[in-house]
Amino acid sequence: MSDLEVLPELKEIIGALLFAAKKPLTAKEIRKALLDAGASYGGPYQEFSEFKDDDILAAIEDLKTGLVQSGSGLCIAEVAHGFRLQNKISCGPWVRTLLDKDRTARLSKPALETLAIIAYRQPILRSEIESVRGVAVDQVLRNLVEMQLVKVTGRSELPGRPWLFGTTQRFLEHFGLRSLEEMPGMEELKRMVPVEKAERTKPFPEMEKELEQREEQAVTEESDESGEAEEAD
Amino acid sequence: MHMPDLLPNEEYKVSLEVFEGPLDLLLYLIKKDEVDIYDIPIGRITTQYMEYLELMKILNLEIAGDFIVMAATLMVIKSRLLLPDEARGPVEEDDEDDPRWDLVRQLVEYKKFKDAAGFLEHLEAVQENVFLREGEHVELGARPEIGMQDVSIFDLISALNQALDRVPKEELNEIFAEQYTVSEKVDYLLEATKNGKPLTLGRLFRGMRSRHEIVCTFLAVLELIKLNRLAARQDNHFEEIVIEQVAGGEPEPVLQEEETV
């Protein structure tokens, strides 16, 4: 359908994709866009369907250096397992002024601590967070879930089947982390596993299964009323 | 030794949940005294811990049960330390028979997470300057957070303690004669910090001769911090605390004085 005169380079396409994307793009997502475009436009567009993840990553590196060297005021950051086109950090104040944005409300200390504990120890029970912090975290946790930095990742096998919590994609994006592995001392802090976790096995698999199914329905109804069910322990 | 009479009324109960917990208080005391976390002088730390708890009671702060539990734990450890080795009873599964060990382990672990939280805090500050196309900023819905990034509640209480120490105890009797209210002090504080004027807590309390007045003023400070109208900062640990108005706080006070007795 096109009368393309000169084909763009791979890195130019990727640059355009990053520019238009609303969230960090992974190499896989970029490859899918190349494949899909090849399939729907055909002809010379198909040439780009051949590229593998490695080619894409190399092109991104190329693009990255180009942005820095040309002094574009832009950069590509690796965030939440993907790539994100953003302004150079030192240019932030001018962008903020232009957009007329207030300083973003920062998280409180209790919120940051609770997040840190969840990040290292997920999936984690509320009671486990509380035993580390030595205080109730009910309200803080509720706020973090509301802000979508933390989500319920499942339920524990412990009596009362309390919720398990984990961090979200948004958590990585908010802090500009590429992955959880970027948290300092991840190996060490992860290893200090609380005792309860080791006991989280199913003593009666058959019965558990049945109970699980029976509870499934109850859960779906319950979960509408959000966090209340976690009180059950 | 509960002293509810120091307070004008019951409605000013400040919950500590937004602030900090018992482990934070212990770490604070350990840091303040520069003692080795692995060799905590339990007697001294327990005494100080109880002092802070007492102050919190005077302030009518809604002390979480966790603070009381920790007080009990400290007492148990203290008493076990007083016993000769063989009388300490069954030794816990660990080969560690120091009664302080569990607490130390908990504190050390918690400290690590606090440091990790500091790391996140730093990242968050950096990300404040990151914008995506369309000016998308990784926003979290404007939830006002209290302006106490660099000051802990215990630093504040410690400042209060100093101010109270200055005032002779016998003036306690005069309390009933004097009438100060928290809301009156709220107005006063907003006036005193107008146009971004910073105010040190030391200067704020100077000249106040009544414990009642100091306590009311202190509660007003806490209240304004909770409402995100005032922020407290401290440039170096254990230095003078400065309070100032939060830029872009609501134009008109949320707190209307209901009663000026």
GROMACS .gro file of C-alpha atoms in nm:
model
  494
    1MET     CA    1   0.000   0.000   0.000
    2SER     CA    2   0.291   0.229   0.020
    3ASP     CA    3   0.536   0.399  -0.202
    4LEU     CA    4   0.815   0.402   0.043
    5GLU     CA    5   1.120   0.570  -0.104
    6VAL     CA    6   1.384   0.497   0.151
    7LEU     CA    7   1.336   0.238   0.422
    8PRO     CA    8   1.406   0.367   0.771
    9GLU     CA    9   1.673   0.208   0.979
   10LEU     CA   10   1.576  -0.035   1.251
   11LYS     CA   11   1.689   0.206   1.520
   12GLU     CA   12   1.478   0.483   1.374
   13ILE     CA   13   1.172   0.261   1.391
   14ILE     CA   14   1.249   0.171   1.748
   15GLY     CA   15   1.303   0.537   1.835
   16ALA     CA   16   0.961   0.615   1.692
   17LEU     CA   17   0.801   0.328   1.882
   18LEU     CA   18   0.952   0.443   2.210
   19PHE     CA   19   0.837   0.796   2.139
   20ALA     CA   20   0.481   0.687   2.086
   21ALA     CA   21   0.458   0.424   2.358
   22LYS     CA   22   0.275   0.505   2.678
   23LYS     CA   23   0.468   0.259   2.887
   24PRO     CA   24   0.814   0.102   2.883
   25LEU     CA   25   0.854  -0.130   2.584
   26THR     CA   26   1.031  -0.464   2.603
   27ALA     CA   27   1.238  -0.606   2.318
   28LYS     CA   28   0.966  -0.864   2.277
   29GLU     CA   29   0.697  -0.602   2.234
   30ILE     CA   30   0.909  -0.421   1.979
   31ARG     CA   31   0.964  -0.742   1.787
   32LYS     CA   32   0.592  -0.807   1.787
   33ALA     CA   33   0.529  -0.462   1.641
   34LEU     CA   34   0.783  -0.534   1.366
   35LEU     CA   35   0.622  -0.868   1.288
   36ASP     CA   36   0.268  -0.734   1.288
   37ALA     CA   37   0.359  -0.437   1.071
   38GLY     CA   38   0.534  -0.670   0.828
   39ALA     CA   39   0.229  -0.891   0.813
   40SER     CA   40  -0.021  -0.614   0.757
   41TYR     CA   41   0.177  -0.389   0.522
   42GLY     CA   42   0.368  -0.660   0.335
   43GLY     CA   43   0.637  -0.592   0.075
   44PRO     CA   44   0.950  -0.417   0.202
   45TYR     CA   45   0.797  -0.387   0.549
   46GLN     CA   46   0.850  -0.756   0.594
   47GLU     CA   47   1.223  -0.704   0.597
   48PHE     CA   48   1.198  -0.595   0.956
   49SER     CA   49   1.020  -0.910   1.063
   50GLU     CA   50   1.350  -1.092   1.047
   51PHE     CA   51   1.509  -0.907   1.335
   52LYS     CA   52   1.573  -1.093   1.658
   53ASP     CA   53   1.577  -0.960   2.013
   54ASP     CA   54   1.955  -0.922   2.000
   55ASP     CA   55   1.934  -0.699   1.693
   56ILE     CA   56   1.672  -0.490   1.866
   57LEU     CA   57   1.878  -0.456   2.183
   58ALA     CA   58   2.182  -0.357   1.979
   59ALA     CA   59   1.980  -0.096   1.793
   60ILE     CA   60   1.854   0.044   2.124
   61GLU     CA   61   2.213   0.076   2.247
   62ASP     CA   62   2.295   0.257   1.929
   63LEU     CA   63   1.999   0.486   1.974
   64LYS     CA   64   2.093   0.552   2.335
   65THR     CA   65   2.444   0.665   2.252
   66GLY     CA   66   2.310   0.873   1.966
   67LEU     CA   67   2.073   1.060   2.196
   68VAL     CA   68   2.347   1.138   2.442
   69GLN     CA   69   2.606   1.237   2.181
   70SER     CA   70   2.372   1.461   1.989
   71GLY     CA   71   2.275   1.638   2.308
   72SER     CA   72   1.908   1.584   2.244
   73GLY     CA   73   1.791   1.636   2.601
   74LEU     CA   74   1.634   1.294   2.578
   75CYS     CA   75   1.747   0.957   2.695
   76ILE     CA   76   1.636   0.598   2.701
   77ALA     CA   77   1.605   0.450   3.046
   78GLU     CA   78   1.566   0.086   3.132
   79VAL     CA   79   1.263   0.066   3.353
   80ALA     CA   80   1.035  -0.217   3.458
   81HIS     CA   81   1.201  -0.470   3.227
   82GLY     CA   82   1.156  -0.241   2.928
   83PHE     CA   83   1.282   0.075   2.765
   84ARG     CA   84   1.140   0.420   2.813
   85LEU     CA   85   1.209   0.742   2.626
   86GLN     CA   86   1.226   1.027   2.871
   87ASN     CA   87   1.385   1.364   2.928
   88LYS     CA   88   1.739   1.398   3.055
   89ILE     CA   89   1.699   1.416   3.431
   90SER     CA   90   1.886   1.744   3.467
   91CYS     CA   91   1.631   1.906   3.235
   92GLY     CA   92   1.344   1.812   3.467
   93PRO     CA   93   1.289   2.152   3.633
   94TRP     CA   94   1.220   2.324   3.299
   95VAL     CA   95   0.980   2.056   3.190
   96ARG     CA   96   0.804   2.082   3.522
   97THR     CA   97   0.769   2.455   3.481
   98LEU     CA   98   0.640   2.428   3.126
   99LEU     CA   99   0.382   2.171   3.228
  100ASP     CA  100   0.299   2.374   3.535
  101LYS     CA  101   0.325   2.072   3.758
  102ASP     CA  102   0.357   2.082   4.131
  103ARG     CA  103   0.612   1.870   4.298
  104THR     CA  104   0.473   1.524   4.323
  105ALA     CA  105   0.368   1.417   4.666
  106ARG     CA  106   0.637   1.187   4.792
  107LEU     CA  107   0.572   0.874   4.989
  108SER     CA  108   0.597   0.884   5.366
  109LYS     CA  109   0.861   0.692   5.554
  110PRO     CA  110   0.626   0.421   5.677
  111ALA     CA  111   0.503   0.378   5.320
  112LEU     CA  112   0.858   0.349   5.184
  113GLU     CA  113   0.957   0.101   5.452
  114THR     CA  114   0.653  -0.113   5.394
  115LEU     CA  115   0.725  -0.107   5.021
  116ALA     CA  116   1.086  -0.204   5.075
  117ILE     CA  117   0.986  -0.501   5.289
  118ILE     CA  118   0.732  -0.616   5.032
  119ALA     CA  119   0.980  -0.572   4.749
  120TYR     CA  120   1.237  -0.799   4.912
  121ARG     CA  121   1.009  -1.055   5.066
  122GLN     CA  122   0.724  -1.098   4.823
  123PRO     CA  123   0.493  -1.276   4.829
  124ILE     CA  124   0.443  -1.168   5.186
  125LEU     CA  125   0.164  -1.167   5.443
  126ARG     CA  126   0.054  -0.855   5.620
  127SER     CA  127   0.144  -1.018   5.950
  128GLU     CA  128   0.497  -1.078   5.825
  129ILE     CA  129   0.538  -0.713   5.729
  130GLU     CA  130   0.413  -0.619   6.072
  131SER     CA  131   0.659  -0.843   6.247
  132VAL     CA  132   0.945  -0.673   6.064
  133ARG     CA  133   0.822  -0.319   6.122
  134GLY     CA  134   0.691  -0.382   6.469
  135VAL     CA  135   0.373  -0.183   6.403
  136ALA     CA  136   0.038  -0.229   6.237
  137VAL     CA  137   0.055  -0.158   5.865
  138ASP     CA  138  -0.312  -0.189   5.783
  139GLN     CA  139  -0.369   0.166   5.667
  140VAL     CA  140  -0.033   0.205   5.498
  141LEU     CA  141  -0.084  -0.117   5.306
  142ARG     CA  142  -0.431  -0.013   5.201
  143ASN     CA  143  -0.293   0.313   5.061
  144LEU     CA  144  -0.017   0.136   4.873
  145VAL     CA  145  -0.269  -0.098   4.713
  146GLU     CA  146  -0.485   0.200   4.626
  147MET     CA  147  -0.187   0.368   4.461
  148GLN     CA  148  -0.125   0.047   4.267
  149LEU     CA  149   0.228   0.013   4.394
  150VAL     CA  150   0.132  -0.308   4.571
  151LYS     CA  151  -0.116  -0.575   4.476
  152VAL     CA  152  -0.261  -0.893   4.617
  153THR     CA  153  -0.075  -1.177   4.453
  154GLY     CA  154  -0.259  -1.468   4.607
  155ARG     CA  155  -0.359  -1.629   4.930
  156SER     CA  156  -0.150  -1.820   5.174
  157GLU     CA  157  -0.224  -2.176   5.279
  158LEU     CA  158  -0.219  -2.070   5.640
  159PRO     CA  159  -0.537  -2.086   5.847
  160GLY     CA  160  -0.772  -1.812   5.745
  161ARG     CA  161  -0.599  -1.803   5.407
  162PRO     CA  162  -0.467  -1.449   5.446
  163TRP     CA  163  -0.371  -1.242   5.142
  164LEU     CA  164  -0.021  -1.236   5.004
  165PHE     CA  165   0.115  -0.908   4.875
  166GLY     CA  166   0.367  -0.820   4.608
  167THR     CA  167   0.491  -0.514   4.421
  168THR     CA  168   0.352  -0.410   4.084
  169GLN     CA  169   0.490  -0.301   3.750
  170ARG     CA  170   0.396   0.047   3.856
  171PHE     CA  171   0.626   0.016   4.154
  172LEU     CA  172   0.922  -0.037   3.921
  173GLU     CA  173   0.809   0.250   3.700
  174HIS     CA  174   0.760   0.488   3.989
  175PHE     CA  175   1.110   0.436   4.120
  176GLY     CA  176   1.270   0.396   3.777
  177LEU     CA  177   1.392   0.047   3.860
  178ARG     CA  178   1.473  -0.193   3.579
  179SER     CA  179   1.391  -0.494   3.792
  180LEU     CA  180   1.372  -0.595   4.156
  181GLU     CA  181   1.727  -0.721   4.130
  182GLU     CA  182   1.836  -0.359   4.127
  183MET     CA  183   1.736  -0.319   4.491
  184PRO     CA  184   2.053  -0.317   4.701
  185GLY     CA  185   2.138  -0.635   4.886
  186MET     CA  186   1.851  -0.827   4.729
  187GLU     CA  187   2.019  -1.164   4.778
  188GLU     CA  188   2.092  -1.107   5.144
  189LEU     CA  189   1.759  -0.959   5.246
  190LYS     CA  190   1.563  -1.212   5.048
  191ARG     CA  191   1.738  -1.498   5.221
  192MET     CA  192   1.633  -1.404   5.572
  193VAL     CA  193   1.316  -1.602   5.529
  194PRO     CA  194   1.068  -1.597   5.812
  195VAL     CA  195   0.981  -1.935   5.959
  196GLU     CA  196   0.617  -1.930   5.858
  197LYS     CA  197   0.712  -1.947   5.492
  198ALA     CA  198   0.880  -2.282   5.526
  199GLU     CA  199   0.562  -2.421   5.675
  200ARG     CA  200   0.347  -2.307   5.392
  201THR     CA  201   0.290  -2.651   5.247
  202LYS     CA  202  -0.024  -2.847   5.189
  203PRO     CA  203  -0.058  -3.127   5.441
  204PHE     CA  204  -0.373  -3.268   5.282
  205PRO     CA  205  -0.356  -3.193   4.912
  206GLU     CA  206  -0.686  -3.361   4.829
  207MET     CA  207  -0.887  -3.184   5.091
  208GLU     CA  208  -0.711  -2.858   5.018
  209LYS     CA  209  -0.812  -2.881   4.657
  210GLU     CA  210  -1.173  -2.931   4.740
  211LEU     CA  211  -1.173  -2.649   4.992
  212GLU     CA  212  -1.004  -2.428   4.740
  213GLN     CA  213  -1.274  -2.485   4.483
  214ARG     CA  214  -1.543  -2.430   4.735
  215GLU     CA  215  -1.376  -2.111   4.849
  216GLU     CA  216  -1.323  -1.984   4.498
  217GLN     CA  217  -1.683  -1.870   4.472
  218ALA     CA  218  -1.679  -1.719   4.814
  219VAL     CA  219  -1.361  -1.531   4.729
  220THR     CA  220  -1.496  -1.373   4.415
  221GLU     CA  221  -1.783  -1.230   4.612
  222GLU     CA  222  -1.565  -1.130   4.900
  223SER     CA  223  -1.301  -0.956   4.692
  224ASP     CA  224  -1.545  -0.691   4.582
  225GLU     CA  225  -1.537  -0.562   4.931
  226SER     CA  226  -1.161  -0.535   4.893
  227GLY     CA  227  -0.927  -0.579   5.186
  228GLU     CA  228  -1.181  -0.675   5.449
  229ALA     CA  229  -1.124  -1.048   5.404
  230GLU     CA  230  -0.764  -1.024   5.517
  231GLU     CA  231  -0.879  -0.956   5.868
  232ALA     CA  232  -0.984  -1.318   5.886
  233ASP     CA  233  -0.659  -1.438   6.044
  234MET     CA  234   0.136   0.890   8.609
  235HIS     CA  235  -0.118   0.975   8.349
  236MET     CA  236  -0.167   1.347   8.322
  237PRO     CA  237  -0.474   1.407   8.118
  238ASP     CA  238  -0.535   1.739   8.292
  239LEU     CA  239  -0.255   1.890   8.092
  240LEU     CA  240  -0.475   1.880   7.792
  241PRO     CA  241  -0.763   2.108   7.717
  242ASN     CA  242  -0.985   1.836   7.582
  243GLU     CA  243  -0.988   1.486   7.453
  244GLU     CA  244  -1.035   1.562   7.088
  245TYR     CA  245  -0.670   1.618   7.017
  246LYS     CA  246  -0.565   1.262   7.002
  247VAL     CA  247  -0.288   1.226   6.752
  248SER     CA  248  -0.240   0.882   6.615
  249LEU     CA  249   0.120   0.777   6.576
  250GLU     CA  250   0.060   0.540   6.290
  251VAL     CA  251   0.153   0.799   6.032
  252PHE     CA  252   0.469   0.857   6.223
  253GLU     CA  253   0.681   0.580   6.361
  254GLY     CA  254   0.679   0.266   6.572
  255PRO     CA  255   0.861   0.121   6.872
  256LEU     CA  256   1.149  -0.017   6.667
  257ASP     CA  257   1.207   0.329   6.528
  258LEU     CA  258   1.219   0.466   6.878
  259LEU     CA  259   1.475   0.205   6.983
  260LEU     CA  260   1.692   0.272   6.678
  261TYR     CA  261   1.660   0.641   6.749
  262LEU     CA  262   1.780   0.598   7.107
  263ILE     CA  263   2.062   0.371   6.998
  264LYS     CA  264   2.179   0.623   6.742
  265LYS     CA  265   2.139   0.914   6.978
  266ASP     CA  266   2.353   0.751   7.243
  267GLU     CA  267   2.593   0.609   6.987
  268VAL     CA  268   2.578   0.266   7.145
  269ASP     CA  269   2.665  -0.057   6.970
  270ILE     CA  270   2.352  -0.221   6.838
  271TYR     CA  271   2.501  -0.564   6.911
  272ASP     CA  272   2.569  -0.471   7.271
  273ILE     CA  273   2.275  -0.261   7.380
  274PRO     CA  274   2.290  -0.132   7.737
  275ILE     CA  275   1.941  -0.258   7.808
  276GLY     CA  276   1.903  -0.084   8.143
  277ARG     CA  277   1.978   0.260   8.009
  278ILE     CA  278   1.785   0.217   7.686
  279THR     CA  279   1.483   0.083   7.875
  280THR     CA  280   1.481   0.384   8.105
  281GLN     CA  281   1.497   0.621   7.811
  282TYR     CA  282   1.233   0.427   7.625
  283MET     CA  283   0.999   0.456   7.923
  284GLU     CA  284   1.067   0.830   7.942
  285TYR     CA  285   0.958   0.877   7.585
  286LEU     CA  286   0.655   0.662   7.642
  287GLU     CA  287   0.566   0.876   7.942
  288LEU     CA  288   0.595   1.191   7.732
  289MET     CA  289   0.378   1.041   7.467
  290LYS     CA  290   0.121   0.969   7.734
  291ILE     CA  291   0.136   1.327   7.857
  292LEU     CA  292   0.074   1.440   7.502
  293ASN     CA  293  -0.220   1.207   7.494
  294LEU     CA  294  -0.077   1.059   7.178
  295GLU     CA  295  -0.269   0.753   7.091
  296ILE     CA  296   0.006   0.512   7.176
  297ALA     CA  297  -0.021   0.199   6.971
  298GLY     CA  298  -0.029  -0.126   7.163
  299ASP     CA  299   0.296  -0.208   6.991
  300PHE     CA  300   0.476   0.049   7.204
  301ILE     CA  301   0.349  -0.115   7.518
  302VAL     CA  302   0.441  -0.462   7.395
  303MET     CA  303   0.795  -0.343   7.329
  304ALA     CA  304   0.813  -0.189   7.676
  305ALA     CA  305   0.718  -0.527   7.821
  306THR     CA  306   0.976  -0.702   7.605
  307LEU     CA  307   1.247  -0.465   7.726
  308MET     CA  308   1.147  -0.526   8.087
  309VAL     CA  309   1.164  -0.902   8.039
  310ILE     CA  310   1.507  -0.879   7.881
  311LYS     CA  311   1.626  -0.650   8.156
  312SER     CA  312   1.509  -0.885   8.428
  313ARG     CA  313   1.655  -1.189   8.256
  314LEU     CA  314   1.988  -1.015   8.231
  315LEU     CA  315   1.983  -0.969   8.605
  316LEU     CA  316   1.957  -1.340   8.663
  317PRO     CA  317   2.265  -1.558   8.681
  318ASP     CA  318   2.319  -1.769   8.370
  319GLU     CA  319   2.184  -2.099   8.495
  320ALA     CA  320   1.870  -1.940   8.634
  321ARG     CA  321   1.764  -1.792   8.306
  322GLY     CA  322   1.552  -2.092   8.225
  323PRO     CA  323   1.540  -2.292   7.906
  324VAL     CA  324   1.766  -2.156   7.642
  325GLU     CA  325   1.601  -2.087   7.310
  326GLU     CA  326   1.677  -2.308   7.013
  327ASP     CA  327   1.969  -2.089   6.907
  328ASP     CA  328   2.300  -2.136   7.076
  329GLU     CA  329   2.271  -1.769   7.161
  330ASP     CA  330   2.174  -1.739   7.523
  331ASP     CA  331   2.191  -1.363   7.540
  332PRO     CA  332   1.833  -1.254   7.613
  333ARG     CA  333   1.890  -0.952   7.395
  334TRP     CA  334   1.958  -1.155   7.086
  335ASP     CA  335   1.606  -1.176   6.941
  336LEU     CA  336   1.561  -0.804   6.978
  337VAL     CA  337   1.901  -0.729   6.828
  338ARG     CA  338   1.825  -0.952   6.533
  339GLN     CA  339   1.493  -0.779   6.480
  340LEU     CA  340   1.651  -0.435   6.503
  341VAL     CA  341   1.934  -0.518   6.266
  342GLU     CA  342   1.694  -0.662   6.014
  343TYR     CA  343   1.460  -0.368   6.043
  344LYS     CA  344   1.752  -0.129   6.003
  345LYS     CA  345   1.838  -0.292   5.672
  346PHE     CA  346   1.488  -0.240   5.545
  347LYS     CA  347   1.495   0.118   5.662
  348ASP     CA  348   1.811   0.168   5.460
  349ALA     CA  349   1.642   0.011   5.160
  350ALA     CA  350   1.355   0.253   5.213
  351GLY     CA  351   1.611   0.533   5.205
  352PHE     CA  352   1.733   0.400   4.873
  353LEU     CA  353   1.376   0.410   4.737
  354GLU     CA  354   1.331   0.761   4.874
  355HIS     CA  355   1.637   0.870   4.679
  356LEU     CA  356   1.513   0.707   4.360
  357GLU     CA  357   1.177   0.872   4.403
  358ALA     CA  358   1.340   1.212   4.430
  359VAL     CA  359   1.532   1.150   4.108
  360GLN     CA  360   1.218   1.035   3.928
  361GLU     CA  361   1.051   1.361   4.016
  362ASN     CA  362   1.249   1.508   3.732
  363VAL     CA  363   1.151   1.245   3.483
  364PHE     CA  364   0.873   1.317   3.238
  365LEU     CA  365   0.747   1.109   2.954
  366ARG     CA  366   0.597   1.227   2.633
  367GLU     CA  367   0.263   1.403   2.686
  368GLY     CA  368   0.409   1.518   3.014
  369GLU     CA  369   0.313   1.189   3.164
  370HIS     CA  370   0.469   1.179   3.502
  371VAL     CA  371   0.458   0.865   3.704
  372GLU     CA  372   0.204   1.018   3.934
  373LEU     CA  373   0.046   0.863   4.234
  374GLY     CA  374  -0.267   1.068   4.266
  375ALA     CA  375  -0.194   1.363   4.491
  376ARG     CA  376  -0.201   1.202   4.828
  377PRO     CA  377  -0.060   1.457   5.066
  378GLU     CA  378   0.218   1.309   5.267
  379ILE     CA  379   0.339   1.460   5.586
  380GLY     CA  380   0.640   1.683   5.564
  381MET     CA  381   0.872   1.498   5.793
  382GLN     CA  382   1.124   1.356   5.555
  383ASP     CA  383   1.423   1.439   5.765
  384VAL     CA  384   1.282   1.455   6.115
  385SER     CA  385   1.142   1.170   6.319
  386ILE     CA  386   0.861   1.206   6.567
  387PHE     CA  387   1.118   1.128   6.836
  388ASP     CA  388   1.328   1.426   6.740
  389LEU     CA  389   1.018   1.636   6.794
  390ILE     CA  390   0.939   1.475   7.126
  391SER     CA  391   1.297   1.520   7.230
  392ALA     CA  392   1.267   1.894   7.158
  393LEU     CA  393   0.951   1.900   7.366
  394ASN     CA  394   1.131   1.724   7.648
  395GLN     CA  395   1.400   1.991   7.652
  396ALA     CA  396   1.142   2.266   7.661
  397LEU     CA  397   0.953   2.100   7.944
  398ASP     CA  398   1.270   2.045   8.142
  399ARG     CA  399   1.333   2.417   8.141
  400VAL     CA  400   1.005   2.493   8.310
  401PRO     CA  401   0.993   2.439   8.684
  402LYS     CA  402   0.764   2.155   8.787
  403GLU     CA  403   0.582   2.352   9.057
  404GLU     CA  404   0.411   2.553   8.791
  405LEU     CA  405   0.202   2.247   8.731
  406ASN     CA  406  -0.047   2.386   8.981
  407GLU     CA  407  -0.102   2.695   8.779
  408ILE     CA  408  -0.215   2.494   8.484
  409PHE     CA  409  -0.574   2.514   8.586
  410ALA     CA  410  -0.559   2.887   8.596
  411GLU     CA  411  -0.417   2.924   8.250
  412GLN     CA  412  -0.616   2.849   7.944
  413TYR     CA  413  -0.442   2.765   7.624
  414THR     CA  414  -0.599   2.577   7.341
  415VAL     CA  415  -0.448   2.385   7.056
  416SER     CA  416  -0.654   2.569   6.798
  417GLU     CA  417  -0.536   2.904   6.930
  418LYS     CA  418  -0.180   2.780   6.892
  419VAL     CA  419  -0.255   2.659   6.541
  420ASP     CA  420  -0.349   3.013   6.444
  421TYR     CA  421  -0.045   3.148   6.618
  422LEU     CA  422   0.186   2.908   6.435
  423LEU     CA  423   0.040   2.987   6.095
  424GLU     CA  424   0.086   3.355   6.167
  425ALA     CA  425   0.442   3.310   6.291
  426THR     CA  426   0.549   3.112   5.985
  427LYS     CA  427   0.372   3.335   5.734
  428ASN     CA  428   0.545   3.410   5.404
  429GLY     CA  429   0.771   3.111   5.431
  430LYS     CA  430   0.940   3.235   5.747
  431PRO     CA  431   1.124   2.946   5.911
  432LEU     CA  432   1.096   2.902   6.284
  433THR     CA  433   1.309   2.687   6.509
  434LEU     CA  434   1.138   2.486   6.779
  435GLY     CA  435   1.384   2.625   7.031
  436ARG     CA  436   1.275   2.978   6.954
  437LEU     CA  437   0.913   2.878   6.949
  438PHE     CA  438   0.923   2.740   7.302
  439ARG     CA  439   1.152   3.006   7.441
  440GLY     CA  440   0.967   3.243   7.666
  441MET     CA  441   0.690   2.997   7.737
  442ARG     CA  442   0.668   2.954   8.110
  443SER     CA  443   0.384   2.713   8.132
  444ARG     CA  444   0.399   2.342   8.063
  445HIS     CA  445   0.044   2.356   7.948
  446GLU     CA  446   0.126   2.616   7.689
  447ILE     CA  447   0.425   2.417   7.566
  448VAL     CA  448   0.221   2.101   7.532
  449CYS     CA  449  -0.059   2.281   7.347
  450THR     CA  450   0.190   2.441   7.113
  451PHE     CA  451   0.358   2.112   7.050
  452LEU     CA  452   0.029   1.943   6.967
  453ALA     CA  453  -0.053   2.227   6.733
  454VAL     CA  454   0.277   2.165   6.553
  455LEU     CA  455   0.196   1.795   6.519
  456GLU     CA  456  -0.152   1.871   6.396
  457LEU     CA  457  -0.024   2.109   6.128
  458ILE     CA  458   0.235   1.860   6.017
  459LYS     CA  459  -0.035   1.598   5.983
  460LEU     CA  460  -0.246   1.838   5.781
  461ASN     CA  461   0.057   1.899   5.563
  462ARG     CA  462   0.054   2.271   5.633
  463LEU     CA  463   0.386   2.271   5.811
  464ALA     CA  464   0.699   2.074   5.737
  465ALA     CA  465   0.969   1.999   5.987
  466ARG     CA  466   1.332   1.963   5.888
  467GLN     CA  467   1.657   1.912   6.062
  468ASP     CA  468   1.974   1.969   5.871
  469ASN     CA  469   2.183   1.740   6.081
  470HIS     CA  470   2.080   1.464   6.315
  471PHE     CA  471   2.007   1.587   6.668
  472GLU     CA  472   2.036   1.949   6.563
  473GLU     CA  473   1.779   2.222   6.603
  474ILE     CA  474   1.450   2.148   6.429
  475VAL     CA  475   1.311   2.405   6.192
  476ILE     CA  476   0.945   2.426   6.097
  477GLU     CA  477   0.810   2.611   5.798
  478GLN     CA  478   0.494   2.631   5.596
  479VAL     CA  479   0.450   2.391   5.310
  480ALA     CA  480   0.454   2.572   4.977
  481GLY     CA  481   0.124   2.533   4.804
  482GLY     CA  482  -0.064   2.431   5.117
  483GLU     CA  483  -0.428   2.524   5.125
  484PRO     CA  484  -0.481   2.899   5.115
  485GLU     CA  485  -0.715   2.906   5.412
  486PRO     CA  486  -0.677   2.713   5.734
  487VAL     CA  487  -0.874   2.390   5.743
  488LEU     CA  488  -0.889   2.418   6.115
  489GLN     CA  489  -1.142   2.673   6.218
  490GLU     CA  490  -1.129   2.751   6.582
  491GLU     CA  491  -1.446   2.608   6.729
  492GLU     CA  492  -1.374   2.705   7.080
  493THR     CA  493  -1.154   2.971   7.225
  494VAL     CA  494  -1.192   2.930   7.595
   0.00000   0.00000   0.00000
